Amino acid sequence: NFRKSPTYGGMVPLIGKKSMVATEGKVWASQRKLYNPGFSPEFLRGVVTTIIHKCNRFVSQCDDDIKNRSPTDMLARSVDLTSDVIAQVAFGEDWGVYDGSNEGLRTLQTIRDLTVVVGENMSNPIQRYFGLRSMWKTRRLSAELDREMQRLVLRRLEKLRTSSQDSDVKQKDILSLTLSIVMHSKK
C-alpha cells in the first residue's frame, strides 16, 4: 500500500475529498473494488469502438479545417477528443464537445475552468493561501461541479432504472457499471 503524493491535496477542489484518487487504505480499497468491473479486459475491449468513433469525429473536424483553409488548434482539438472519450467511457454521455447540444457541455466547461484555477493555485501557493478572489473562485467552481456531477449521477440512475426491465442490457460506461453493483447489493 503506497502513500499518495501530497500534491493531491491541491487537487481536492477538482477531484473531491472522497475521490478514489485522494483516498487511501480501506476506503480506497472498497472504492477500487466497486470500480474494478470498469477496468476489466472484457469491458475495455468493448470501449475500443467508442474510442474509434470519437477519433473519427476528431479527424473529421481536422479535415473540415483543411477544407476551409483554417488553422487547426491541435491542443484544443486534442483536449476536446480526450474529454469526449472520458465522458462517454466513464459516464456514458456524449457531451457534445463538437456541437454543444446537451447539458454535459456545461459540466465540461466547469471542469476546464476549475482545472485552470487549481493549476494556477498549485503553481502559486501564495495565491492559494492568501488570494481571496482565487479561494472564492475555487470554492464556487468546486461547488458548481459537485452539483453538476450529482445531476449526472441522477441521470445515469434514471437511465438504469428505465432499462432495468431488460436484464440483457450491458452497461457501456464505468459509472453505470458501478451504480448497478451498488443497486444490486442493496436489494
Short mmCIF file of N, CA and C in Angstrom, two decimals:
data_model
loop_
_atom_site.label_atom_id
_atom_site.label_comp_id
_atom_site.label_asym_id
_atom_site.label_seq_id
_atom_site.Cartn_x
_atom_site.Cartn_y
_atom_site.Cartn_z
N ASN A 1 0.84 -1.17 0.00
CA ASN A 1 0.00 0.00 0.00
C ASN A 1 0.89 1.24 0.00
N PHE A 2 0.93 1.96 -1.10
CA PHE A 2 1.76 3.14 -1.24
C PHE A 2 1.00 4.39 -0.81
N ARG A 3 1.69 5.32 -0.19
CA ARG A 3 1.09 6.60 0.21
C ARG A 3 0.89 7.47 -1.04
N LYS A 4 -0.17 8.26 -1.02
CA LYS A 4 -0.45 9.17 -2.13
C LYS A 4 0.45 10.40 -2.01
N SER A 5 0.71 11.00 -3.13
CA SER A 5 1.53 12.21 -3.18
C SER A 5 0.81 13.35 -2.46
N PRO A 6 1.55 14.16 -1.71
CA PRO A 6 0.92 15.31 -1.06
C PRO A 6 0.37 16.34 -2.05
N THR A 7 0.81 16.29 -3.29
CA THR A 7 0.31 17.24 -4.28
C THR A 7 -1.17 17.01 -4.59
N TYR A 8 -1.70 15.81 -4.27
CA TYR A 8 -3.12 15.57 -4.50
C TYR A 8 -3.98 16.50 -3.66
N GLY A 9 -3.44 16.98 -2.54
CA GLY A 9 -4.19 17.90 -1.68
C GLY A 9 -4.63 19.15 -2.42
N GLY A 10 -3.80 19.64 -3.30
CA GLY A 10 -4.15 20.82 -4.07
C GLY A 10 -5.22 20.56 -5.11
N MET A 11 -5.43 19.30 -5.44
CA MET A 11 -6.42 18.93 -6.46
C MET A 11 -7.79 18.61 -5.86
N VAL A 12 -7.91 18.61 -4.53
CA VAL A 12 -9.18 18.25 -3.89
C VAL A 12 -10.37 19.05 -4.42
N PRO A 13 -10.23 20.38 -4.67
CA PRO A 13 -11.39 21.09 -5.23
C PRO A 13 -11.87 20.51 -6.56
N LEU A 14 -10.97 19.92 -7.31
CA LEU A 14 -11.31 19.35 -8.61
C LEU A 14 -11.80 17.92 -8.51
N ILE A 15 -11.14 17.10 -7.68
CA ILE A 15 -11.47 15.68 -7.62
C ILE A 15 -12.35 15.29 -6.45
N GLY A 16 -12.44 16.14 -5.42
CA GLY A 16 -13.27 15.86 -4.26
C GLY A 16 -12.49 15.12 -3.17
N LYS A 17 -12.91 15.33 -1.92
CA LYS A 17 -12.24 14.72 -0.78
C LYS A 17 -12.40 13.20 -0.76
N LYS A 18 -13.52 12.71 -1.31
CA LYS A 18 -13.81 11.28 -1.25
C LYS A 18 -13.46 10.56 -2.55
N SER A 19 -12.76 11.24 -3.43
CA SER A 19 -12.37 10.64 -4.70
C SER A 19 -11.40 9.48 -4.48
N MET A 20 -11.49 8.49 -5.31
CA MET A 20 -10.58 7.36 -5.24
C MET A 20 -9.13 7.82 -5.44
N VAL A 21 -8.95 8.91 -6.14
CA VAL A 21 -7.61 9.46 -6.36
C VAL A 21 -7.04 10.01 -5.04
N ALA A 22 -7.91 10.52 -4.15
CA ALA A 22 -7.45 11.16 -2.93
C ALA A 22 -7.47 10.23 -1.71
N THR A 23 -8.29 9.20 -1.72
CA THR A 23 -8.42 8.35 -0.53
C THR A 23 -7.31 7.31 -0.47
N GLU A 24 -7.15 6.73 0.72
CA GLU A 24 -6.11 5.72 0.94
C GLU A 24 -6.67 4.61 1.82
N GLY A 25 -5.89 3.55 1.95
CA GLY A 25 -6.21 2.46 2.88
C GLY A 25 -7.49 1.72 2.55
N LYS A 26 -8.27 1.43 3.59
CA LYS A 26 -9.50 0.64 3.43
C LYS A 26 -10.56 1.35 2.59
N VAL A 27 -10.63 2.67 2.74
CA VAL A 27 -11.60 3.44 1.94
C VAL A 27 -11.26 3.30 0.46
N TRP A 28 -9.99 3.49 0.12
CA TRP A 28 -9.56 3.34 -1.27
C TRP A 28 -9.84 1.92 -1.77
N ALA A 29 -9.54 0.92 -0.95
CA ALA A 29 -9.73 -0.48 -1.37
C ALA A 29 -11.19 -0.77 -1.67
N SER A 30 -12.10 -0.26 -0.85
CA SER A 30 -13.52 -0.52 -1.11
C SER A 30 -13.99 0.22 -2.36
N GLN A 31 -13.48 1.44 -2.57
CA GLN A 31 -13.82 2.18 -3.79
C GLN A 31 -13.28 1.46 -5.03
N ARG A 32 -12.05 1.00 -4.95
CA ARG A 32 -11.43 0.31 -6.09
C ARG A 32 -12.20 -0.95 -6.44
N LYS A 33 -12.68 -1.65 -5.42
CA LYS A 33 -13.45 -2.88 -5.65
C LYS A 33 -14.73 -2.57 -6.45
N LEU A 34 -15.38 -1.45 -6.13
CA LEU A 34 -16.59 -1.06 -6.86
C LEU A 34 -16.29 -0.74 -8.32
N TYR A 35 -15.15 -0.14 -8.59
CA TYR A 35 -14.81 0.28 -9.95
C TYR A 35 -14.11 -0.79 -10.77
N ASN A 36 -13.70 -1.90 -10.15
CA ASN A 36 -12.97 -2.94 -10.87
C ASN A 36 -13.62 -3.40 -12.18
N PRO A 37 -14.95 -3.61 -12.21
CA PRO A 37 -15.54 -4.06 -13.48
C PRO A 37 -15.28 -3.11 -14.65
N GLY A 38 -15.13 -1.84 -14.38
CA GLY A 38 -14.87 -0.86 -15.43
C GLY A 38 -13.45 -0.92 -15.98
N PHE A 39 -12.60 -1.74 -15.36
CA PHE A 39 -11.23 -1.86 -15.83
C PHE A 39 -10.90 -3.30 -16.23
N SER A 40 -11.93 -4.11 -16.36
CA SER A 40 -11.71 -5.50 -16.77
C SER A 40 -11.39 -5.54 -18.26
N PRO A 41 -10.62 -6.55 -18.69
CA PRO A 41 -10.29 -6.65 -20.12
C PRO A 41 -11.54 -6.71 -21.01
N GLU A 42 -12.58 -7.41 -20.56
CA GLU A 42 -13.80 -7.51 -21.37
C GLU A 42 -14.43 -6.14 -21.57
N PHE A 43 -14.54 -5.36 -20.50
CA PHE A 43 -15.12 -4.02 -20.62
C PHE A 43 -14.26 -3.13 -21.51
N LEU A 44 -12.96 -3.16 -21.29
CA LEU A 44 -12.06 -2.31 -22.06
C LEU A 44 -12.06 -2.66 -23.54
N ARG A 45 -12.22 -3.94 -23.87
CA ARG A 45 -12.32 -4.32 -25.29
C ARG A 45 -13.55 -3.69 -25.92
N GLY A 46 -14.63 -3.62 -25.15
CA GLY A 46 -15.86 -3.03 -25.66
C GLY A 46 -15.77 -1.52 -25.85
N VAL A 47 -14.82 -0.89 -25.21
CA VAL A 47 -14.65 0.56 -25.29
C VAL A 47 -13.94 0.98 -26.58
N VAL A 48 -13.25 0.07 -27.20
CA VAL A 48 -12.46 0.39 -28.39
C VAL A 48 -13.34 1.02 -29.47
N THR A 49 -14.53 0.50 -29.70
CA THR A 49 -15.39 1.07 -30.75
C THR A 49 -15.78 2.51 -30.41
N THR A 50 -16.00 2.79 -29.13
CA THR A 50 -16.31 4.16 -28.72
C THR A 50 -15.14 5.09 -29.02
N ILE A 51 -13.95 4.64 -28.69
CA ILE A 51 -12.75 5.46 -28.93
C ILE A 51 -12.56 5.69 -30.43
N ILE A 52 -12.79 4.66 -31.22
CA ILE A 52 -12.67 4.81 -32.68
C ILE A 52 -13.68 5.82 -33.20
N HIS A 53 -14.91 5.75 -32.71
CA HIS A 53 -15.95 6.70 -33.12
C HIS A 53 -15.54 8.13 -32.79
N LYS A 54 -15.03 8.33 -31.58
CA LYS A 54 -14.61 9.67 -31.16
C LYS A 54 -13.41 10.15 -31.99
N CYS A 55 -12.48 9.26 -32.28
CA CYS A 55 -11.32 9.63 -33.11
C CYS A 55 -11.75 9.98 -34.53
N ASN A 56 -12.72 9.26 -35.06
CA ASN A 56 -13.23 9.58 -36.40
C ASN A 56 -13.85 10.98 -36.42
N ARG A 57 -14.57 11.32 -35.34
CA ARG A 57 -15.16 12.65 -35.25
C ARG A 57 -14.06 13.71 -35.18
N PHE A 58 -13.00 13.43 -34.45
CA PHE A 58 -11.84 14.32 -34.34
C PHE A 58 -11.20 14.55 -35.71
N VAL A 59 -10.95 13.47 -36.44
CA VAL A 59 -10.33 13.57 -37.76
C VAL A 59 -11.24 14.33 -38.72
N SER A 60 -12.53 14.11 -38.62
CA SER A 60 -13.48 14.82 -39.47
C SER A 60 -13.41 16.33 -39.24
N GLN A 61 -13.29 16.73 -37.97
CA GLN A 61 -13.15 18.16 -37.65
C GLN A 61 -11.86 18.73 -38.24
N CYS A 62 -10.78 17.98 -38.14
CA CYS A 62 -9.50 18.43 -38.72
C CYS A 62 -9.61 18.52 -40.24
N ASP A 63 -10.27 17.55 -40.86
CA ASP A 63 -10.50 17.59 -42.31
C ASP A 63 -11.30 18.83 -42.70
N ASP A 64 -12.31 19.17 -41.90
CA ASP A 64 -13.11 20.37 -42.18
C ASP A 64 -12.24 21.62 -42.12
N ASP A 65 -11.32 21.66 -41.16
CA ASP A 65 -10.41 22.80 -41.07
C ASP A 65 -9.57 22.92 -42.34
N ILE A 66 -9.09 21.78 -42.83
CA ILE A 66 -8.27 21.76 -44.04
C ILE A 66 -9.09 22.24 -45.24
N LYS A 67 -10.30 21.70 -45.38
CA LYS A 67 -11.17 22.10 -46.49
C LYS A 67 -11.48 23.59 -46.45
N ASN A 68 -11.65 24.14 -45.24
CA ASN A 68 -11.98 25.55 -45.08
C ASN A 68 -10.74 26.45 -45.04
N ARG A 69 -9.58 25.81 -45.18
CA ARG A 69 -8.31 26.54 -45.15
C ARG A 69 -8.14 27.36 -43.87
N SER A 70 -8.62 26.80 -42.78
CA SER A 70 -8.46 27.48 -41.49
C SER A 70 -7.47 26.70 -40.62
N PRO A 71 -6.74 27.40 -39.77
CA PRO A 71 -5.75 26.71 -38.92
C PRO A 71 -6.44 25.79 -37.92
N THR A 72 -5.79 24.72 -37.59
CA THR A 72 -6.30 23.78 -36.61
C THR A 72 -5.55 23.96 -35.30
N ASP A 73 -6.29 24.25 -34.25
CA ASP A 73 -5.70 24.35 -32.92
C ASP A 73 -5.65 22.92 -32.36
N MET A 74 -4.51 22.26 -32.58
CA MET A 74 -4.40 20.84 -32.20
C MET A 74 -4.50 20.63 -30.70
N LEU A 75 -4.04 21.58 -29.90
CA LEU A 75 -4.18 21.43 -28.45
C LEU A 75 -5.65 21.43 -28.06
N ALA A 76 -6.40 22.40 -28.55
CA ALA A 76 -7.83 22.47 -28.23
C ALA A 76 -8.56 21.23 -28.76
N ARG A 77 -8.25 20.82 -29.98
CA ARG A 77 -8.91 19.63 -30.54
C ARG A 77 -8.56 18.38 -29.74
N SER A 78 -7.32 18.26 -29.30
CA SER A 78 -6.89 17.09 -28.52
C SER A 78 -7.56 17.06 -27.15
N VAL A 79 -7.69 18.22 -26.53
CA VAL A 79 -8.38 18.31 -25.24
C VAL A 79 -9.85 17.91 -25.43
N ASP A 80 -10.47 18.40 -26.51
CA ASP A 80 -11.85 18.03 -26.81
C ASP A 80 -11.99 16.52 -27.01
N LEU A 81 -11.07 15.94 -27.77
CA LEU A 81 -11.10 14.49 -28.02
C LEU A 81 -10.99 13.72 -26.70
N THR A 82 -10.03 14.10 -25.88
CA THR A 82 -9.84 13.42 -24.60
C THR A 82 -11.08 13.54 -23.73
N SER A 83 -11.64 14.74 -23.64
CA SER A 83 -12.85 14.96 -22.85
C SER A 83 -14.01 14.14 -23.39
N ASP A 84 -14.13 14.09 -24.69
CA ASP A 84 -15.20 13.36 -25.35
C ASP A 84 -15.12 11.86 -25.03
N VAL A 85 -13.92 11.30 -25.10
CA VAL A 85 -13.73 9.88 -24.80
C VAL A 85 -14.02 9.60 -23.32
N ILE A 86 -13.48 10.42 -22.43
CA ILE A 86 -13.67 10.20 -21.00
C ILE A 86 -15.15 10.30 -20.63
N ALA A 87 -15.85 11.31 -21.14
CA ALA A 87 -17.27 11.46 -20.82
C ALA A 87 -18.07 10.24 -21.24
N GLN A 88 -17.77 9.70 -22.42
CA GLN A 88 -18.52 8.55 -22.91
C GLN A 88 -18.17 7.28 -22.15
N VAL A 89 -16.88 7.03 -21.94
CA VAL A 89 -16.44 5.79 -21.30
C VAL A 89 -16.73 5.81 -19.80
N ALA A 90 -16.48 6.92 -19.15
CA ALA A 90 -16.65 6.98 -17.70
C ALA A 90 -18.10 7.22 -17.30
N PHE A 91 -18.82 8.09 -18.05
CA PHE A 91 -20.15 8.50 -17.62
C PHE A 91 -21.28 8.09 -18.56
N GLY A 92 -20.95 7.53 -19.72
CA GLY A 92 -21.99 7.10 -20.65
C GLY A 92 -22.71 8.24 -21.32
N GLU A 93 -22.07 9.38 -21.42
CA GLU A 93 -22.71 10.55 -22.03
C GLU A 93 -21.84 11.11 -23.14
N ASP A 94 -22.48 11.53 -24.20
CA ASP A 94 -21.79 12.26 -25.27
C ASP A 94 -22.02 13.72 -24.97
N TRP A 95 -21.01 14.38 -24.45
CA TRP A 95 -21.18 15.76 -24.01
C TRP A 95 -21.21 16.76 -25.14
N GLY A 96 -21.24 16.27 -26.36
CA GLY A 96 -21.39 17.18 -27.49
C GLY A 96 -20.27 18.19 -27.61
N VAL A 97 -19.04 17.72 -27.42
CA VAL A 97 -17.90 18.62 -27.49
C VAL A 97 -17.88 19.35 -28.82
N TYR A 98 -18.34 18.69 -29.87
CA TYR A 98 -18.25 19.29 -31.21
C TYR A 98 -19.51 20.03 -31.63
N ASP A 99 -20.62 19.81 -30.94
CA ASP A 99 -21.82 20.52 -31.38
C ASP A 99 -22.53 21.29 -30.26
N GLY A 100 -22.12 21.11 -29.02
CA GLY A 100 -22.68 21.89 -27.91
C GLY A 100 -24.16 21.70 -27.68
N SER A 101 -24.67 20.51 -27.92
CA SER A 101 -26.12 20.32 -27.89
C SER A 101 -26.69 19.72 -26.61
N ASN A 102 -25.90 19.49 -25.56
CA ASN A 102 -26.51 18.90 -24.38
C ASN A 102 -25.95 19.42 -23.06
N GLU A 103 -26.58 18.99 -21.96
CA GLU A 103 -26.25 19.54 -20.65
C GLU A 103 -24.85 19.19 -20.17
N GLY A 104 -24.23 18.18 -20.68
CA GLY A 104 -22.88 17.82 -20.27
C GLY A 104 -21.84 18.85 -20.65
N LEU A 105 -22.13 19.65 -21.66
CA LEU A 105 -21.17 20.67 -22.10
C LEU A 105 -20.89 21.68 -20.98
N ARG A 106 -21.92 21.99 -20.19
CA ARG A 106 -21.73 22.91 -19.06
C ARG A 106 -20.80 22.27 -18.02
N THR A 107 -20.99 20.98 -17.76
CA THR A 107 -20.12 20.27 -16.83
C THR A 107 -18.69 20.31 -17.33
N LEU A 108 -18.51 20.06 -18.61
CA LEU A 108 -17.18 20.07 -19.21
C LEU A 108 -16.52 21.45 -19.04
N GLN A 109 -17.27 22.52 -19.28
CA GLN A 109 -16.71 23.86 -19.13
C GLN A 109 -16.34 24.15 -17.68
N THR A 110 -17.16 23.69 -16.74
CA THR A 110 -16.84 23.88 -15.32
C THR A 110 -15.57 23.13 -14.95
N ILE A 111 -15.42 21.91 -15.46
CA ILE A 111 -14.20 21.14 -15.21
C ILE A 111 -12.98 21.89 -15.75
N ARG A 112 -13.10 22.41 -16.96
CA ARG A 112 -11.99 23.15 -17.56
C ARG A 112 -11.65 24.40 -16.76
N ASP A 113 -12.68 25.16 -16.36
CA ASP A 113 -12.44 26.39 -15.59
C ASP A 113 -11.79 26.06 -14.25
N LEU A 114 -12.28 25.04 -13.58
CA LEU A 114 -11.74 24.66 -12.28
C LEU A 114 -10.32 24.12 -12.42
N THR A 115 -10.04 23.41 -13.49
CA THR A 115 -8.69 22.90 -13.73
C THR A 115 -7.70 24.04 -13.88
N VAL A 116 -8.09 25.09 -14.57
CA VAL A 116 -7.21 26.26 -14.74
C VAL A 116 -6.94 26.89 -13.37
N VAL A 117 -7.98 27.09 -12.57
CA VAL A 117 -7.81 27.73 -11.26
C VAL A 117 -6.95 26.87 -10.34
N VAL A 118 -7.21 25.57 -10.31
CA VAL A 118 -6.42 24.66 -9.46
C VAL A 118 -4.96 24.67 -9.92
N GLY A 119 -4.74 24.65 -11.22
CA GLY A 119 -3.37 24.71 -11.75
C GLY A 119 -2.66 25.99 -11.35
N GLU A 120 -3.37 27.11 -11.42
CA GLU A 120 -2.78 28.39 -11.00
C GLU A 120 -2.47 28.36 -9.52
N ASN A 121 -3.37 27.82 -8.72
CA ASN A 121 -3.15 27.74 -7.27
C ASN A 121 -1.96 26.84 -6.93
N MET A 122 -1.83 25.74 -7.65
CA MET A 122 -0.73 24.82 -7.37
C MET A 122 0.62 25.43 -7.77
N SER A 123 0.62 26.26 -8.81
CA SER A 123 1.88 26.85 -9.24
C SER A 123 2.23 28.11 -8.45
N ASN A 124 1.25 28.64 -7.71
CA ASN A 124 1.48 29.85 -6.91
C ASN A 124 0.85 29.67 -5.53
N PRO A 125 1.56 29.03 -4.59
CA PRO A 125 0.99 28.75 -3.27
C PRO A 125 0.54 30.00 -2.51
N ILE A 126 1.20 31.13 -2.73
CA ILE A 126 0.79 32.36 -2.05
C ILE A 126 -0.62 32.74 -2.46
N GLN A 127 -0.91 32.59 -3.75
CA GLN A 127 -2.25 32.89 -4.25
C GLN A 127 -3.26 31.94 -3.64
N ARG A 128 -2.89 30.67 -3.51
CA ARG A 128 -3.80 29.66 -2.97
C ARG A 128 -4.17 29.99 -1.53
N TYR A 129 -3.23 30.43 -0.72
CA TYR A 129 -3.50 30.65 0.70
C TYR A 129 -3.93 32.07 1.04
N PHE A 130 -3.54 33.05 0.22
CA PHE A 130 -3.83 34.43 0.57
C PHE A 130 -4.69 35.16 -0.46
N GLY A 131 -4.92 34.55 -1.60
CA GLY A 131 -5.71 35.20 -2.64
C GLY A 131 -7.20 34.95 -2.43
N LEU A 132 -7.90 35.90 -1.82
CA LEU A 132 -9.33 35.72 -1.54
C LEU A 132 -10.14 35.46 -2.80
N ARG A 133 -9.82 36.19 -3.85
CA ARG A 133 -10.56 36.01 -5.11
C ARG A 133 -10.36 34.59 -5.65
N SER A 134 -9.11 34.10 -5.58
CA SER A 134 -8.81 32.74 -6.05
C SER A 134 -9.53 31.69 -5.20
N MET A 135 -9.51 31.89 -3.87
CA MET A 135 -10.19 30.95 -2.97
C MET A 135 -11.69 30.93 -3.24
N TRP A 136 -12.28 32.13 -3.43
CA TRP A 136 -13.70 32.22 -3.70
C TRP A 136 -14.04 31.52 -5.02
N LYS A 137 -13.24 31.78 -6.05
CA LYS A 137 -13.49 31.18 -7.36
C LYS A 137 -13.35 29.66 -7.30
N THR A 138 -12.34 29.18 -6.58
CA THR A 138 -12.14 27.74 -6.43
C THR A 138 -13.35 27.10 -5.74
N ARG A 139 -13.78 27.70 -4.65
CA ARG A 139 -14.94 27.15 -3.91
C ARG A 139 -16.21 27.17 -4.75
N ARG A 140 -16.43 28.29 -5.45
CA ARG A 140 -17.63 28.42 -6.28
C ARG A 140 -17.65 27.38 -7.39
N LEU A 141 -16.53 27.25 -8.11
CA LEU A 141 -16.46 26.27 -9.20
C LEU A 141 -16.54 24.84 -8.68
N SER A 142 -15.91 24.57 -7.54
CA SER A 142 -15.95 23.24 -6.96
C SER A 142 -17.38 22.86 -6.57
N ALA A 143 -18.10 23.80 -5.95
CA ALA A 143 -19.50 23.55 -5.57
C ALA A 143 -20.37 23.35 -6.81
N GLU A 144 -20.12 24.15 -7.84
CA GLU A 144 -20.87 24.01 -9.10
C GLU A 144 -20.61 22.64 -9.73
N LEU A 145 -19.34 22.22 -9.73
CA LEU A 145 -19.01 20.91 -10.29
C LEU A 145 -19.66 19.79 -9.49
N ASP A 146 -19.68 19.90 -8.17
CA ASP A 146 -20.37 18.90 -7.34
C ASP A 146 -21.83 18.77 -7.73
N ARG A 147 -22.51 19.91 -7.89
CA ARG A 147 -23.93 19.88 -8.28
C ARG A 147 -24.11 19.25 -9.66
N GLU A 148 -23.26 19.61 -10.59
CA GLU A 148 -23.37 19.06 -11.94
C GLU A 148 -23.10 17.56 -11.97
N MET A 149 -22.13 17.11 -11.18
CA MET A 149 -21.84 15.66 -11.13
C MET A 149 -22.98 14.91 -10.44
N GLN A 150 -23.61 15.53 -9.45
CA GLN A 150 -24.77 14.90 -8.82
C GLN A 150 -25.91 14.75 -9.83
N ARG A 151 -26.11 15.79 -10.64
CA ARG A 151 -27.14 15.69 -11.69
C ARG A 151 -26.79 14.59 -12.69
N LEU A 152 -25.51 14.47 -13.03
CA LEU A 152 -25.07 13.42 -13.95
C LEU A 152 -25.38 12.04 -13.36
N VAL A 153 -25.07 11.84 -12.09
CA VAL A 153 -25.35 10.55 -11.45
C VAL A 153 -26.85 10.28 -11.44
N LEU A 154 -27.65 11.29 -11.16
CA LEU A 154 -29.10 11.11 -11.18
C LEU A 154 -29.60 10.74 -12.58
N ARG A 155 -29.01 11.35 -13.62
CA ARG A 155 -29.39 10.99 -15.00
C ARG A 155 -29.06 9.53 -15.28
N ARG A 156 -27.88 9.08 -14.83
CA ARG A 156 -27.48 7.68 -15.05
C ARG A 156 -28.37 6.73 -14.26
N LEU A 157 -28.70 7.10 -13.01
CA LEU A 157 -29.60 6.26 -12.20
C LEU A 157 -30.96 6.12 -12.88
N GLU A 158 -31.49 7.21 -13.39
CA GLU A 158 -32.78 7.18 -14.07
C GLU A 158 -32.70 6.27 -15.30
N LYS A 159 -31.63 6.39 -16.05
CA LYS A 159 -31.48 5.55 -17.23
C LYS A 159 -31.37 4.07 -16.83
N LEU A 160 -30.66 3.80 -15.75
CA LEU A 160 -30.54 2.41 -15.27
C LEU A 160 -31.90 1.87 -14.83
N ARG A 161 -32.65 2.69 -14.14
CA ARG A 161 -33.98 2.25 -13.68
C ARG A 161 -34.90 1.96 -14.85
N THR A 162 -34.87 2.81 -15.88
CA THR A 162 -35.76 2.60 -17.02
C THR A 162 -35.31 1.42 -17.88
N SER A 163 -34.01 1.11 -17.85
CA SER A 163 -33.53 -0.02 -18.65
C SER A 163 -33.44 -1.31 -17.84
N SER A 164 -33.80 -1.26 -16.56
CA SER A 164 -33.66 -2.45 -15.71
C SER A 164 -34.64 -3.56 -16.08
N GLN A 165 -35.70 -3.23 -16.83
CA GLN A 165 -36.62 -4.26 -17.27
C GLN A 165 -35.94 -5.23 -18.23
N ASP A 166 -34.99 -4.74 -18.99
CA ASP A 166 -34.26 -5.58 -19.94
C ASP A 166 -32.95 -6.00 -19.30
N SER A 167 -32.94 -7.17 -18.68
CA SER A 167 -31.76 -7.63 -17.93
C SER A 167 -30.58 -7.97 -18.84
N ASP A 168 -30.82 -8.07 -20.14
CA ASP A 168 -29.73 -8.39 -21.06
C ASP A 168 -28.94 -7.15 -21.49
N VAL A 169 -29.39 -5.96 -21.09
CA VAL A 169 -28.69 -4.74 -21.48
C VAL A 169 -27.35 -4.70 -20.76
N LYS A 170 -26.28 -4.56 -21.54
CA LYS A 170 -24.93 -4.46 -20.97
C LYS A 170 -24.62 -2.99 -20.71
N GLN A 171 -24.04 -2.74 -19.56
CA GLN A 171 -23.64 -1.37 -19.22
C GLN A 171 -22.40 -1.03 -20.03
N LYS A 172 -22.40 0.16 -20.63
CA LYS A 172 -21.30 0.53 -21.51
C LYS A 172 -20.46 1.67 -20.95
N ASP A 173 -20.63 1.99 -19.67
CA ASP A 173 -19.81 3.02 -19.05
C ASP A 173 -19.50 2.63 -17.61
N ILE A 174 -18.41 3.17 -17.09
CA ILE A 174 -17.93 2.80 -15.76
C ILE A 174 -18.91 3.22 -14.68
N LEU A 175 -19.48 4.40 -14.79
CA LEU A 175 -20.43 4.86 -13.78
C LEU A 175 -21.64 3.94 -13.70
N SER A 176 -22.20 3.56 -14.83
CA SER A 176 -23.37 2.67 -14.81
C SER A 176 -23.03 1.30 -14.25
N LEU A 177 -21.86 0.78 -14.60
CA LEU A 177 -21.42 -0.50 -14.01
C LEU A 177 -21.37 -0.40 -12.50
N THR A 178 -20.77 0.67 -12.00
CA THR A 178 -20.63 0.86 -10.56
C THR A 178 -21.98 1.05 -9.89
N LEU A 179 -22.84 1.88 -10.49
CA LEU A 179 -24.16 2.10 -9.92
C LEU A 179 -24.97 0.81 -9.91
N SER A 180 -24.84 -0.01 -10.95
CA SER A 180 -25.55 -1.30 -11.00
C SER A 180 -25.12 -2.19 -9.85
N ILE A 181 -23.83 -2.23 -9.59
CA ILE A 181 -23.31 -3.06 -8.49
C ILE A 181 -23.88 -2.58 -7.16
N VAL A 182 -23.87 -1.27 -6.95
CA VAL A 182 -24.39 -0.72 -5.69
C VAL A 182 -25.88 -0.99 -5.57
N MET A 183 -26.64 -0.80 -6.66
CA MET A 183 -28.09 -1.02 -6.62
C MET A 183 -28.41 -2.48 -6.32
N HIS A 184 -27.68 -3.42 -6.94
CA HIS A 184 -27.94 -4.84 -6.72
C HIS A 184 -27.50 -5.29 -5.33
N SER A 185 -26.48 -4.65 -4.78
CA SER A 185 -26.02 -5.03 -3.43
C SER A 185 -26.99 -4.55 -2.36
N LYS A 186 -27.81 -3.55 -2.66
CA LYS A 186 -28.78 -3.03 -1.69
C LYS A 186 -30.11 -3.75 -1.76
N LYS A 187 -30.28 -4.66 -2.72
CA LYS A 187 -31.56 -5.41 -2.84
C LYS A 187 -31.58 -6.57 -1.90
#
